[in-house]
PDB file of C-alpha atoms in Angstrom:
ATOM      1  CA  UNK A  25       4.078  -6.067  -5.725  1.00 73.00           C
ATOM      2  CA  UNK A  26       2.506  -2.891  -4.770  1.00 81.00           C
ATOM      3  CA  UNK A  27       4.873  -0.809  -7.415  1.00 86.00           C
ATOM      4  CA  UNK A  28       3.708  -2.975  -9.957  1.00 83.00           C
ATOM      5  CA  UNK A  29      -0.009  -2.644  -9.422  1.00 81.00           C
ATOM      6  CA  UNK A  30       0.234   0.601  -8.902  1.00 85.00           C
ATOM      7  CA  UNK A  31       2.009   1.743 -12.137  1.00 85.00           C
ATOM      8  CA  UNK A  32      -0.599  -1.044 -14.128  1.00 80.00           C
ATOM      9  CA  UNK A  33      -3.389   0.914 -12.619  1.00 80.00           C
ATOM     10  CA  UNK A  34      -2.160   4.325 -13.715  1.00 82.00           C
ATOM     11  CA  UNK A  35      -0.760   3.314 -16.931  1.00 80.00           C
ATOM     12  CA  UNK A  36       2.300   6.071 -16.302  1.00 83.00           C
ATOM     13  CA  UNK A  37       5.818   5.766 -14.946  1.00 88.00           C
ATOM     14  CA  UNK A  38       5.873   8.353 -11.175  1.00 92.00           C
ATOM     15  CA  UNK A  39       8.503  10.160  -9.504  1.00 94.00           C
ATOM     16  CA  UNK A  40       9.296   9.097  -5.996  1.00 96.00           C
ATOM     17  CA  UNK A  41       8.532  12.351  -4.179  1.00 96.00           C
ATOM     18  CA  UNK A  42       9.799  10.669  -0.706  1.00 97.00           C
ATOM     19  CA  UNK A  43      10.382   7.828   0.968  1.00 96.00           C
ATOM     20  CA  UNK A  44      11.293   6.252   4.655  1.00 95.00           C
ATOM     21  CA  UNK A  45      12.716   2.409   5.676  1.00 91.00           C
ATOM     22  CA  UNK A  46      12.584   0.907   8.701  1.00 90.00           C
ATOM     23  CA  UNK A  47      15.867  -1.240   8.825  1.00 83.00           C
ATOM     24  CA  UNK A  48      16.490  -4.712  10.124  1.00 84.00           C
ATOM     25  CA  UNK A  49      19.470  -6.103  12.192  1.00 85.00           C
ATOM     26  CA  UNK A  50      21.057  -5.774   8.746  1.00 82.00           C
ATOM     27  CA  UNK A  51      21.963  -2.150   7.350  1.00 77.00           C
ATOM     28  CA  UNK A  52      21.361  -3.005   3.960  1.00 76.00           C
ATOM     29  CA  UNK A  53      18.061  -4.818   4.591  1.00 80.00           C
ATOM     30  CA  UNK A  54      15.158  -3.042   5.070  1.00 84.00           C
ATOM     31  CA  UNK A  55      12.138  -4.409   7.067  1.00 85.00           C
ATOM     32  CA  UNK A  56       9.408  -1.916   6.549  1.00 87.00           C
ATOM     33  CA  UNK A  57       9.111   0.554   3.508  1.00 90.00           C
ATOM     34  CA  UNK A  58       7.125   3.796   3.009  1.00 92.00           C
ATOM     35  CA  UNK A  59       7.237   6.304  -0.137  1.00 94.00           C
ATOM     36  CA  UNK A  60       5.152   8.145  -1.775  1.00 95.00           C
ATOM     37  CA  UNK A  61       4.803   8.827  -5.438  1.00 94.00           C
ATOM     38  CA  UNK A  62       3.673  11.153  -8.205  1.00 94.00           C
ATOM     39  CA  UNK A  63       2.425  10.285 -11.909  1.00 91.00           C
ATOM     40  CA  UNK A  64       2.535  13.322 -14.238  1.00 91.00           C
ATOM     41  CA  UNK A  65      -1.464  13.197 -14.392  1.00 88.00           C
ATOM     42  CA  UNK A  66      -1.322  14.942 -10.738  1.00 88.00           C
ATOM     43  CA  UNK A  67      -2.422  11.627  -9.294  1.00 87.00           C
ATOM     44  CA  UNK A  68      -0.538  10.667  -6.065  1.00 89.00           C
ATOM     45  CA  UNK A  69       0.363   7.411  -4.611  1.00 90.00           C
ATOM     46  CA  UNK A  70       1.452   5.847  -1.096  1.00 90.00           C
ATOM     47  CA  UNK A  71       2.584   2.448  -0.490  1.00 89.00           C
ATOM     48  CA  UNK A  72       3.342   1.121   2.831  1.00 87.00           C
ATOM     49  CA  UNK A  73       4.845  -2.472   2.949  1.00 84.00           C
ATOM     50  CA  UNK A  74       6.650  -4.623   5.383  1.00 83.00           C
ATOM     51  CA  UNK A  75       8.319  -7.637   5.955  1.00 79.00           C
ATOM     52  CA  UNK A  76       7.956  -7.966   9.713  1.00 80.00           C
ATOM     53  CA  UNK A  77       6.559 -10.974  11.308  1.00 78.00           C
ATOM     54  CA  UNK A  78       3.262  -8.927  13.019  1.00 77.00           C
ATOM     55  CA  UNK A  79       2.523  -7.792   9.698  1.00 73.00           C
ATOM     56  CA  UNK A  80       2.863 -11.407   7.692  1.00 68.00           C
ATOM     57  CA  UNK A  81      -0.173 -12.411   9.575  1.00 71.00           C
ATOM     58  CA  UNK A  82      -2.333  -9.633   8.000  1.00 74.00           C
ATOM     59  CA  UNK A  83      -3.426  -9.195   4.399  1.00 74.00           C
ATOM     60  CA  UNK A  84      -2.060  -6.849   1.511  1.00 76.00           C
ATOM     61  CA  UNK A  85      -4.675  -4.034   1.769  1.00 80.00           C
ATOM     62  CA  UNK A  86      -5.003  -1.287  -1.442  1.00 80.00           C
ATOM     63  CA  UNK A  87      -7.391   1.198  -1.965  1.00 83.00           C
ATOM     64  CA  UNK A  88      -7.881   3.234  -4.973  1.00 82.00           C
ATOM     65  CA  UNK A  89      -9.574   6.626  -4.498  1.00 82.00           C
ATOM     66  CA  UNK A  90     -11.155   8.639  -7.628  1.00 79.00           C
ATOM     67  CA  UNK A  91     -13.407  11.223  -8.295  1.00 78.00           C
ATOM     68  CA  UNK A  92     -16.385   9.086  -8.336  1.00 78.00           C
ATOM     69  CA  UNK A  93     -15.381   6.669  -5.859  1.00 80.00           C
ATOM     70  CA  UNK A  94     -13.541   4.595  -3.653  1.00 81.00           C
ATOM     71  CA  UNK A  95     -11.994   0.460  -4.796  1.00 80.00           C
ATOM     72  CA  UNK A  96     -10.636  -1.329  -1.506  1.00 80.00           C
ATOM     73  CA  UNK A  97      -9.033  -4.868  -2.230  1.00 79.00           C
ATOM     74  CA  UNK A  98      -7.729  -6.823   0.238  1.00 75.00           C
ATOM     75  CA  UNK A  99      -5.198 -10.280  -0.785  1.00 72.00           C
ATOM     76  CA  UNK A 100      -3.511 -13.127   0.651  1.00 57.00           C
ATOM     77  CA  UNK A 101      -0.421 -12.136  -0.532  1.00 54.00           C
ATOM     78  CA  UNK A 102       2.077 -14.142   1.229  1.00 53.00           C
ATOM     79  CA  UNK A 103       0.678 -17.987   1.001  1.00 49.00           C
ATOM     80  CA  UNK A 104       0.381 -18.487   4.764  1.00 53.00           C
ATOM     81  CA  UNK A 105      -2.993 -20.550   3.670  1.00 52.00           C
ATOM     82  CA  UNK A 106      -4.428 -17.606   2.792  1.00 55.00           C
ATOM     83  CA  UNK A 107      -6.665 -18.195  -0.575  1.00 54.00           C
ATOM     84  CA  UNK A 108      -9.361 -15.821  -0.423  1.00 56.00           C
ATOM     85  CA  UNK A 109      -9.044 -12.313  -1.542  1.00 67.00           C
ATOM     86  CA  UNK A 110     -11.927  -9.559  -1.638  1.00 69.00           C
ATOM     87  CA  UNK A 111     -12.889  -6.145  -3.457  1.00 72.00           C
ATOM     88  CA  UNK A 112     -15.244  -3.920  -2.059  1.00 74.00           C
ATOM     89  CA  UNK A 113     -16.501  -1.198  -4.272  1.00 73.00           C
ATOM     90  CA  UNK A 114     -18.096   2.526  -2.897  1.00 74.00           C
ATOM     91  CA  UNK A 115     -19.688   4.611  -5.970  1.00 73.00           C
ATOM     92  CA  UNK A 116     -20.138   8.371  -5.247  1.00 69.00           C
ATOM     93  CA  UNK A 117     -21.916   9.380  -8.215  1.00 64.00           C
ATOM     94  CA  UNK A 118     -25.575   8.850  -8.557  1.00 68.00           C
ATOM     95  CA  UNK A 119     -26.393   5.341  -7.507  1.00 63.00           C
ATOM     96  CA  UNK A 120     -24.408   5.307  -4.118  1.00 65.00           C
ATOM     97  CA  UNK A 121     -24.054   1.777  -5.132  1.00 70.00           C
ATOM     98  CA  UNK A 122     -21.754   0.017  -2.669  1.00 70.00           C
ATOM     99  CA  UNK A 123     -20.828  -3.921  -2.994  1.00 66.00           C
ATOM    100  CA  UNK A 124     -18.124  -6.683  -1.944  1.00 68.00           C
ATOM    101  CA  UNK A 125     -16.980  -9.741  -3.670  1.00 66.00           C
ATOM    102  CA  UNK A 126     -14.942 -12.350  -2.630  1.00 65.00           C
ATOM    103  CA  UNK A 127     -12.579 -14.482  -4.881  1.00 64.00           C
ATOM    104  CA  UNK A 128     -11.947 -17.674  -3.757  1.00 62.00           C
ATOM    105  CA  UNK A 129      -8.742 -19.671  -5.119  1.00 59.00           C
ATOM    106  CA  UNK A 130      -8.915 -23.427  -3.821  1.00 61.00           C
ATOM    107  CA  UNK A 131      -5.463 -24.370  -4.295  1.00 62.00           C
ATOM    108  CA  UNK A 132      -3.536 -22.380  -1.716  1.00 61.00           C
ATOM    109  CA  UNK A 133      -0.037 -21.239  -3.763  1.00 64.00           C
ATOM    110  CA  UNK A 134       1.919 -18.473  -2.699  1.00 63.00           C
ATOM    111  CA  UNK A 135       1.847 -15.662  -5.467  1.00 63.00           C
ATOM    112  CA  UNK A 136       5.824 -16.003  -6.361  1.00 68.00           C
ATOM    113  CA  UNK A 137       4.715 -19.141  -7.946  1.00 73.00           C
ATOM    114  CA  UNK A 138       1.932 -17.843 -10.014  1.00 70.00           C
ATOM    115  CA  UNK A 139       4.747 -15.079 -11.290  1.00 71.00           C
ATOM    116  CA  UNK A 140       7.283 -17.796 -12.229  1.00 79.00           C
ATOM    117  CA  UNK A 141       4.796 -19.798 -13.656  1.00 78.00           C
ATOM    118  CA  UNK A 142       3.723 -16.278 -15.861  1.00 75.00           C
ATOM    119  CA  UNK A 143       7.321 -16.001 -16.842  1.00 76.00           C
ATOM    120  CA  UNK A 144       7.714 -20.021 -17.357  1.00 80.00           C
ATOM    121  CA  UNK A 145       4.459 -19.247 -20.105  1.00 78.00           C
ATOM    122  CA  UNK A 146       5.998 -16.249 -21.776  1.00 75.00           C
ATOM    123  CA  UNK A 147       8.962 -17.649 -22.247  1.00 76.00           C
ATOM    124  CA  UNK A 148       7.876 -21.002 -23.823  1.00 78.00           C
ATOM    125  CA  UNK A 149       5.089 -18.703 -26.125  1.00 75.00           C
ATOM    126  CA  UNK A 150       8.460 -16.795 -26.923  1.00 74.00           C
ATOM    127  CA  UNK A 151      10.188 -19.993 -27.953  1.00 77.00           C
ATOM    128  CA  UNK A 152       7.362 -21.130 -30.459  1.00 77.00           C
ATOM    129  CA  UNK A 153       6.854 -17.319 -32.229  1.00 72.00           C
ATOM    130  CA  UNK A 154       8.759 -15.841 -35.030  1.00 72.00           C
ATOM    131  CA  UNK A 155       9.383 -12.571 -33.438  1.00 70.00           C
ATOM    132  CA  UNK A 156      11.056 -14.089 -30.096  1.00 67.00           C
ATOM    133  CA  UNK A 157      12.248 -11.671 -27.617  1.00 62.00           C
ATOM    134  CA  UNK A 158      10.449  -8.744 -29.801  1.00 64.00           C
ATOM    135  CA  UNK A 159       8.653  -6.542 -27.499  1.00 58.00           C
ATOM    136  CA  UNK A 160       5.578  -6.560 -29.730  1.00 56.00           C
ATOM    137  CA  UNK A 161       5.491 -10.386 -29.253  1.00 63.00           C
ATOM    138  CA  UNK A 162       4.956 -10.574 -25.662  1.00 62.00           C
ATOM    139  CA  UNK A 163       1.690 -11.596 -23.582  1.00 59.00           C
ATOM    140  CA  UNK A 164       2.226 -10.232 -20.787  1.00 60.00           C
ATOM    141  CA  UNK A 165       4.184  -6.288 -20.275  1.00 63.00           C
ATOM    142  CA  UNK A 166       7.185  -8.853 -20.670  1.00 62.00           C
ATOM    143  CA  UNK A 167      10.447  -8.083 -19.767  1.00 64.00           C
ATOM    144  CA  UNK A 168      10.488  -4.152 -19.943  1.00 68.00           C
ATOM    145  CA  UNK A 169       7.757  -4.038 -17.460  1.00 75.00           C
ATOM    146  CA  UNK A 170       9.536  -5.622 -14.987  1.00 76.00           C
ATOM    147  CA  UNK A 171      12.830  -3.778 -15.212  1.00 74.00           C
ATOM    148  CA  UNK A 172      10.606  -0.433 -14.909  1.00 81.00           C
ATOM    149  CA  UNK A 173       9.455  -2.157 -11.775  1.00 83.00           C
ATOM    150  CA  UNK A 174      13.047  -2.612 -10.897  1.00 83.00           C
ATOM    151  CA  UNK A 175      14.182   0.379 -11.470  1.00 86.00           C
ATOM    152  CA  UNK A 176      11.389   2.472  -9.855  1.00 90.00           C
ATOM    153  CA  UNK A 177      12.149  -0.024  -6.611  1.00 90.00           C
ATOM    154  CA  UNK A 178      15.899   1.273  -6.463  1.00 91.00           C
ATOM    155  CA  UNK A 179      14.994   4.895  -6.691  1.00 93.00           C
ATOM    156  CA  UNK A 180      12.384   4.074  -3.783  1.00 94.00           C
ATOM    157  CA  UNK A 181      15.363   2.713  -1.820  1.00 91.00           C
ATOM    158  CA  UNK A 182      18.077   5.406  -2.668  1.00 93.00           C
ATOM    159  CA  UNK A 183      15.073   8.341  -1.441  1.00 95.00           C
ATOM    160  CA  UNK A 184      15.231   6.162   1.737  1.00 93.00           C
ATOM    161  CA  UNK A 185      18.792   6.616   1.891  1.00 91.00           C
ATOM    162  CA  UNK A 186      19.405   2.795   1.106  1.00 88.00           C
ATOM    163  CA  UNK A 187      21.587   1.193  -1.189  1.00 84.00           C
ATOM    164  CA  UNK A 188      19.779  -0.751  -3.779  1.00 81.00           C
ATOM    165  CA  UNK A 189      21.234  -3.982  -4.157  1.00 73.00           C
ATOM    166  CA  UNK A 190      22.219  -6.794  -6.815  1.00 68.00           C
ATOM    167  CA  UNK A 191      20.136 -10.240  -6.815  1.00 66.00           C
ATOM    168  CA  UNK A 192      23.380 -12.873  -5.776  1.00 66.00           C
ATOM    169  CA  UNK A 193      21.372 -15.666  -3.870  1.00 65.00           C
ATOM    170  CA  UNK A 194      20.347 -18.426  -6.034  1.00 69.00           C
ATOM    171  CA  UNK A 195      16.308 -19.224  -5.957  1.00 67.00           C
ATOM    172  CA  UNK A 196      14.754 -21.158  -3.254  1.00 65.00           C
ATOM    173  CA  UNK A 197      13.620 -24.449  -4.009  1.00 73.00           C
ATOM    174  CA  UNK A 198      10.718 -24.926  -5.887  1.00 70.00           C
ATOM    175  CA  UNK A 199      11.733 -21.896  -7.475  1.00 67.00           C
ATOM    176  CA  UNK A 200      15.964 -23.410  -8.831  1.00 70.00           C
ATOM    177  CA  UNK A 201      14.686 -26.456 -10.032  1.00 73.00           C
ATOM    178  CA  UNK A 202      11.485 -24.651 -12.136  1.00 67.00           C
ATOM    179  CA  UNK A 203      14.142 -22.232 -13.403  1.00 65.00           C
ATOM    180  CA  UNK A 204      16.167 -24.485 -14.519  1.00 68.00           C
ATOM    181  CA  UNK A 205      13.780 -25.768 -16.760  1.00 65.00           C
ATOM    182  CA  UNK A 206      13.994 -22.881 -19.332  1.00 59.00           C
TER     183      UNK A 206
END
């Protein structure tokens, strides 16, 4: 999640310049992850994440610092009931201006369903288009995006001195049965 929003918001591909993991009872399973990245504009990134259970009860916090000023967001990511999210904005230049605003989302989802449901949507606009599977016909980044995602993750895991690993475990439900809908 944080990968992806961070390579949408700098519109460039980075180099992992380092990264740690905290490991769980399994070796190949990491349960906190920390690296830090580098886009060829000289901009830097660091995203912390973690899977343990003190941290489920907390929000996804990111903040974007610039030049003229600072964008803190803070999410519900993992559906624990969660549905309100927030962005707080800081201006530097001139104005000083400084405001929050909430989001509000009544029906509380957890995010992997608003993903599948993004893939569910390209793939049926795929289905009705003449150019299907054409990466000029996609809505979203489509496909290509999220194997850049991919790949970026396993280079965050082999600087952490992890083996990246294969997808073998069939979706949860709701997840198999929407899946096998396509």
């Amino acid at each position: 999640h944080g990968v992806a929003i961070i390579r949408a918001l700098c519109g460039d591909e980075p180099v992992v310049v380092s990264a740690t993991a905290q490991q769980s009872e399994d070796p190949n399973v990491d349960s906190a992850m920390s690296c830090n990245l580098r886009f060829q504009s000289g901009a830097a990134a660091h995203i912390g994440c973690s899977i343990l259970p003190q941290m489920a009860k907390s929000p996804t916090k990111f903040t974007i610092s610039g030049t003229d000023g600072i964008i803190r967001v803070q999410e519900w990511f993992t559906g624990q009931g969660q549905s309100s999210n927030e962005i707080a904005l800081e201006q530097f230049a001139e104005s000083g201006e400084s405001y929050v605003e909430r989001v509000d989302n009544v029906v509380s989802r957890d995010t992997f369903y608003y993903q599948l449901m993004g893939f569910a949507d390209e793939i049926a606009h795929q289905k009705s288009g003449q150019n299907m599977g054409m990466p000029w016909a996609y809505v979203s980044k489509g496909p290509a995006d999220t194997v850049r995602n991919s790949a970026l993750i396993d280079e965050i895991f082999r600087k952490a001195g992890m083996k990246p690993r294969a997808t073998v475990t069939p979706a949860p439900e709701p997840y198999g049965k929407l899946l096998s809908k396509l």
